[in-house]
CSV table of C-alpha atoms in Angstrom, one decimal:
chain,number,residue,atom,x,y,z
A,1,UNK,CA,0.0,0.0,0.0
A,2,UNK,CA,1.7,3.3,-1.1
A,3,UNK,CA,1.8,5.4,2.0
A,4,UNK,CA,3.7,8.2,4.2
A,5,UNK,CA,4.5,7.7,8.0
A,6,UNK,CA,5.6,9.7,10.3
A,7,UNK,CA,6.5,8.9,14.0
A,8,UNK,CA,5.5,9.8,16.8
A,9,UNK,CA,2.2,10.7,16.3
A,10,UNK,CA,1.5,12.5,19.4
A,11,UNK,CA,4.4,14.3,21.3
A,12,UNK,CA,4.7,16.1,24.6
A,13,UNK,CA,8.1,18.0,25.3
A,14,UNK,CA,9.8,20.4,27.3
A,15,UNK,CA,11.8,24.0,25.8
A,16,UNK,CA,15.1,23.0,24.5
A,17,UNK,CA,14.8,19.0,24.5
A,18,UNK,CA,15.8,18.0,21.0
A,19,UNK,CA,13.2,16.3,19.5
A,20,UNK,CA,13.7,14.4,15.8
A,21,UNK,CA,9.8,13.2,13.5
A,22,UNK,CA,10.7,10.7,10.9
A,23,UNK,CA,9.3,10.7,7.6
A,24,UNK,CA,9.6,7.6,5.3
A,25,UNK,CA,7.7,7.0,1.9
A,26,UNK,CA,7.3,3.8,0.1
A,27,UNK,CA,6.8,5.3,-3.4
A,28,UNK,CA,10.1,6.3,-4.7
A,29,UNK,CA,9.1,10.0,-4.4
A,30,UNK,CA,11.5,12.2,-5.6
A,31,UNK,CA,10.0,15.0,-3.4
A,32,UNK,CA,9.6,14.8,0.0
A,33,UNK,CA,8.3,18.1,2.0
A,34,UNK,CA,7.4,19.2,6.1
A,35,UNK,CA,4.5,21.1,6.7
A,36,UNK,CA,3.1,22.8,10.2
A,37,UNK,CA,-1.0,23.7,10.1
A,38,UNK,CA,-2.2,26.1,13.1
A,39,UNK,CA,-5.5,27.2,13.2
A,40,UNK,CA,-6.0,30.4,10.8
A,41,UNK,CA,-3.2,30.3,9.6
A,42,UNK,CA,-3.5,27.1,7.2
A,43,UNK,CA,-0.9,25.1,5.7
A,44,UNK,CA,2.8,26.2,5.7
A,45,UNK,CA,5.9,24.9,3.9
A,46,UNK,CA,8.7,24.5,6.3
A,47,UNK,CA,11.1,22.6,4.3
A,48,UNK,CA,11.6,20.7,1.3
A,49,UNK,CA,13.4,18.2,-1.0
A,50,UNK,CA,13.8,17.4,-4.3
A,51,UNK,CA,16.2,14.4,-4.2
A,52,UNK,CA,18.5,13.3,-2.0
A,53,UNK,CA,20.9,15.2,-0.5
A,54,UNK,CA,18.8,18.3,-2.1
A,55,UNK,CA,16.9,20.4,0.5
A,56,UNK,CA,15.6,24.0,0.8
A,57,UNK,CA,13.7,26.2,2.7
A,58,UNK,CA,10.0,26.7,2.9
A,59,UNK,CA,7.9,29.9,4.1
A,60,UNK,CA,9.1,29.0,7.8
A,61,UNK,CA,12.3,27.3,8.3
A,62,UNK,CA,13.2,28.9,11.5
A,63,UNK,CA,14.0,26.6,14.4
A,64,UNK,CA,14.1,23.2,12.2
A,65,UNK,CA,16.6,21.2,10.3
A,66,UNK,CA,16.3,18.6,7.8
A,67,UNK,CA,18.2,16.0,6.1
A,68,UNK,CA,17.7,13.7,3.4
A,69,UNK,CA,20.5,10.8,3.3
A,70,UNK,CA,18.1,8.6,1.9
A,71,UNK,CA,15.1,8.7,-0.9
A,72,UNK,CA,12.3,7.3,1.4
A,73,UNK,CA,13.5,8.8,4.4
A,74,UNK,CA,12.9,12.8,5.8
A,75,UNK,CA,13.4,13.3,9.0
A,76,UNK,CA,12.2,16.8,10.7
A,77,UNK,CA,14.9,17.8,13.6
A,78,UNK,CA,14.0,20.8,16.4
A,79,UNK,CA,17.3,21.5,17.5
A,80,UNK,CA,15.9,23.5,20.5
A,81,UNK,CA,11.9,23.3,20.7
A,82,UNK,CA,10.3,26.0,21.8
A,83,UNK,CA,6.4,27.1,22.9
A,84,UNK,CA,5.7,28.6,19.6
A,85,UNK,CA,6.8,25.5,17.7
A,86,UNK,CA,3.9,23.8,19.0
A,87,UNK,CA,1.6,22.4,16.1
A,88,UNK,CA,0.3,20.1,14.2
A,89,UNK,CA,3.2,18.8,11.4
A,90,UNK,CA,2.7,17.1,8.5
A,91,UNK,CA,5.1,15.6,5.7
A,92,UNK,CA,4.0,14.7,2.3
A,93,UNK,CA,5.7,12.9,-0.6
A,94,UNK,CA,5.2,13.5,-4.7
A,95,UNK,CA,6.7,12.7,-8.1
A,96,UNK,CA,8.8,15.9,-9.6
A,97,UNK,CA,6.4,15.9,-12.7
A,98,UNK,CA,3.5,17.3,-11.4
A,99,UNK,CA,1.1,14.3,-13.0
A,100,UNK,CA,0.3,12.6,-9.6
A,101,UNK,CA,-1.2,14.1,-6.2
A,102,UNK,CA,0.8,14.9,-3.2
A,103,UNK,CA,0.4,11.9,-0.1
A,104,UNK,CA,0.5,13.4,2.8
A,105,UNK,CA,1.2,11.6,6.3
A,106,UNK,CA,-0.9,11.3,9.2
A,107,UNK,CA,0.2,14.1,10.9
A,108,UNK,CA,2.2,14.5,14.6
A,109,UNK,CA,0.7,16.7,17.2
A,110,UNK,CA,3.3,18.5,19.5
A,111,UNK,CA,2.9,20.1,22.6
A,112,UNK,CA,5.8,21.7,23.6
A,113,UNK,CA,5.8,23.1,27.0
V,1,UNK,CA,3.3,36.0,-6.2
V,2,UNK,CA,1.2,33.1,-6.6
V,3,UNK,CA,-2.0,33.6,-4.2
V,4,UNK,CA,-4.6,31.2,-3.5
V,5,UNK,CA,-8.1,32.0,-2.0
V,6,UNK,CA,-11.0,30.1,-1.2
V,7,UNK,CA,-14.3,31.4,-0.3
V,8,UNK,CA,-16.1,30.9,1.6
V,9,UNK,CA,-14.1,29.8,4.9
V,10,UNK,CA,-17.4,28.0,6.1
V,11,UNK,CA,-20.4,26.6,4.7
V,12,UNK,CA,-23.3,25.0,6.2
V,13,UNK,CA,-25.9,23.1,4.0
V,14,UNK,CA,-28.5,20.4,4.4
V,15,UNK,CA,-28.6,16.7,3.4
V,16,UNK,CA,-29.3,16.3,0.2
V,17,UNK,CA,-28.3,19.4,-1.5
V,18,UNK,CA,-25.5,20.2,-4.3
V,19,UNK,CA,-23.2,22.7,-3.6
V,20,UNK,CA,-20.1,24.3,-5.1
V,21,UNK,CA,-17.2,25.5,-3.6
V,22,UNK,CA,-14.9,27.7,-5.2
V,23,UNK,CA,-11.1,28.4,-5.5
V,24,UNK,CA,-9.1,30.9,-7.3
V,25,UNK,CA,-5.5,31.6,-7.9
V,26,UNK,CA,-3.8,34.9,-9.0
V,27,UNK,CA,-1.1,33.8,-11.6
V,28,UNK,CA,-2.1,31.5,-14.1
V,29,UNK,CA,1.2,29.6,-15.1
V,30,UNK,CA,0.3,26.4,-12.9
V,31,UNK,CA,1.2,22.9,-13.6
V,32,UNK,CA,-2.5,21.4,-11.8
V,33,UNK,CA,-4.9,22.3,-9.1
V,34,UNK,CA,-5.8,20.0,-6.6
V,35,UNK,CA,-8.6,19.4,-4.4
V,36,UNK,CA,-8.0,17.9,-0.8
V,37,UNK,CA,-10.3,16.6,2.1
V,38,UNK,CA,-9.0,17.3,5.5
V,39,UNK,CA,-11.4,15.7,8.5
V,40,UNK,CA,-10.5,17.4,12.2
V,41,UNK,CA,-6.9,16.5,13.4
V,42,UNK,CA,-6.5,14.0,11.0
V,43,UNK,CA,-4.4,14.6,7.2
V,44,UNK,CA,-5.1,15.4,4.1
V,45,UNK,CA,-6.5,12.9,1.5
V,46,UNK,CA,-6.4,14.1,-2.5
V,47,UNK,CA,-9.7,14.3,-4.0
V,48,UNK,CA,-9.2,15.2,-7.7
V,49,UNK,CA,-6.4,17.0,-9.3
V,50,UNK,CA,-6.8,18.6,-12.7
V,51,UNK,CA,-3.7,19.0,-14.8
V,52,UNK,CA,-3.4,22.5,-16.8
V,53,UNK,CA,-4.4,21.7,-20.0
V,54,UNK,CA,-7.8,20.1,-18.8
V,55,UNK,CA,-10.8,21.6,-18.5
V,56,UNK,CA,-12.5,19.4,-15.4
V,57,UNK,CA,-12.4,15.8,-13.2
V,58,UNK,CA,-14.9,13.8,-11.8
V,59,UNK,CA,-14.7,10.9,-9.0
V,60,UNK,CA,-18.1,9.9,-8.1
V,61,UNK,CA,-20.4,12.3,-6.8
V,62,UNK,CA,-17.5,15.3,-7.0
V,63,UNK,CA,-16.7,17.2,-9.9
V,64,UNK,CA,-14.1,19.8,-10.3
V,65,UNK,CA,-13.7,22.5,-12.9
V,66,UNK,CA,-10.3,24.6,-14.1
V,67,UNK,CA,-10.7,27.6,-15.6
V,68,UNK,CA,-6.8,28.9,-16.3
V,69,UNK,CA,-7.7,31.9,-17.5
V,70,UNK,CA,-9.5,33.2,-14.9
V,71,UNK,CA,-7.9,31.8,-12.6
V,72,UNK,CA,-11.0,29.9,-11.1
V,73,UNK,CA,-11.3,26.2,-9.6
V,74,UNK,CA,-14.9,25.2,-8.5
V,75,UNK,CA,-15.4,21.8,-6.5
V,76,UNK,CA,-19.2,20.3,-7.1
V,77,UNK,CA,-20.4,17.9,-4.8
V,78,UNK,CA,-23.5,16.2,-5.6
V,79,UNK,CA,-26.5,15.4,-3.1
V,80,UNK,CA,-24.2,16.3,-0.1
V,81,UNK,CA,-24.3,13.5,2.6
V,82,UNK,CA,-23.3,14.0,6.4
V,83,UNK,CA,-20.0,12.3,5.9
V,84,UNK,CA,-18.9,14.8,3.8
V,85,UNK,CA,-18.6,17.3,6.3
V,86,UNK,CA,-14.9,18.1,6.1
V,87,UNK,CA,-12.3,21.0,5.5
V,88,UNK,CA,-12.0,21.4,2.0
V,89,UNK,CA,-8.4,22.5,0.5
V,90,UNK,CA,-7.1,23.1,-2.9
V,91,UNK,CA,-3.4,23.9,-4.0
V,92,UNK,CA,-1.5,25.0,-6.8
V,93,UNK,CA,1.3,23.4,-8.2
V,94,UNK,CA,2.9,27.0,-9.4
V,95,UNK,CA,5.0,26.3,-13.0
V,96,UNK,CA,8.2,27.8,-11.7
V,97,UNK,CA,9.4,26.6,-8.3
V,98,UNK,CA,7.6,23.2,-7.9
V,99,UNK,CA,5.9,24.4,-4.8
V,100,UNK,CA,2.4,23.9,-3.9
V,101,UNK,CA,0.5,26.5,-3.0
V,102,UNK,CA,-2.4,26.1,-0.9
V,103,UNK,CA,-5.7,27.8,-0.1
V,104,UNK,CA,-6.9,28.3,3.8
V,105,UNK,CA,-9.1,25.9,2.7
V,106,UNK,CA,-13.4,25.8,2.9
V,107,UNK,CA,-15.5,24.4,6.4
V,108,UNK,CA,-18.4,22.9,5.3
V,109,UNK,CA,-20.5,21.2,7.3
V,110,UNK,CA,-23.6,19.1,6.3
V,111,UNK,CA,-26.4,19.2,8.4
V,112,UNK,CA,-29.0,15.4,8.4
């Protein structure tokens, strides 16, 4: 079953514990992206990939890493969490051609106190 | 800048009754528009996506429409059903950066 998970799903932390949410896609996407959603303020792009070893930034990068070593994998890192970092994060996974949908993952909720 | 808007941000209908939803972008060079279906705290799951050179998709009781030139999506849905009550999202794939862009996305809630 083609598919995008992400783990953990639910997440309570503390200010400045790093904290890592892997990503892994069984599709052979060449794109892999993290998004965070808060309420009215929709769907934003934090970081993306377009192959491996290939990442940029999104419309927030600020307080996260990435890295892509490997094709399925994606991992989101938070160096140094902090209050306002708590969301809802998602990562999705497409072809570069723009003929297929985006997948997107089930989502990880973090609290970060 | 490519800008997405949806409207409007809610909706509430009854059972039964068809009802568009609409989309519309602000630069016209896009590879697709897509339509996604987000239930509360949960992710998003693709609905139709409509590739720039055609004109609309259907998938059951959903039809969407592409109007480049205007820069206009609409989403139909058909004899609207309870479980259909979702958040309603649709995204551009803009032509020169590969990015998706996305709408805040349509409420709509179907009342039995």
């Amino acid at each position: 079953e083609a598919q995008v998970t992400q783990n953990p799903r639910y997440l309570i932390t503390v200010t400045g514990k790093k904290l890592t949410v892997t990503c892994s896609q069984n599709m052979n996407h060449e794109y892999m992206s993290w998004y965070r959603q808060d309420p009215g303020l929709g769907l934003r792009q934090i970081y993306y990939s377009m192959n491996v070893e290939v990442t940029d930034k999104g419309d927030v990068p600020e307080g996260y890493k990435v890295s892509r070593k490997e094709k399925r994998n994606f991992p989101l890192i938070l160096e140094s969490p902090s209050p306002n970092q708590t969301s809802l994060y998602f990562c999705a996974s497409r072809t570069m051609g723009g003929q297929e949908t985006q997948y997107f993952g089930p989502g990880t909720r973090l609290l970060v106190l | 800048k490519q800008e997405v808007t949806q409207i409007p941000a809610a909706l509430s209908v009854p059972e039964g009754e068809n009802l568009v939803l609409n989309c519309s972008f602000t630069d016209s060079a896009i590879y697709n528009l897509q339509w996604f279906r987000q239930d509360p705290g949960k992710g998003l799951t693709s609905l139709l996506l409509i590739q720039s050179s055609q004109r609309e998709q259907t998938s059951g009781r959903l039809n969407a429409s592409l109007d480049k030139s205007s820069g206009r999506s609409t989403l139909y849905i058909a004899a609207s059903q309870p479980g259909d009550s979702a958040t309603y999202l649709c995204a551009v794939l803009a032509d020169s950066n590969y990015q998706l862009i996305w709408g805040a996305g349509t409420k709509l809630i179907i009342k039995p």
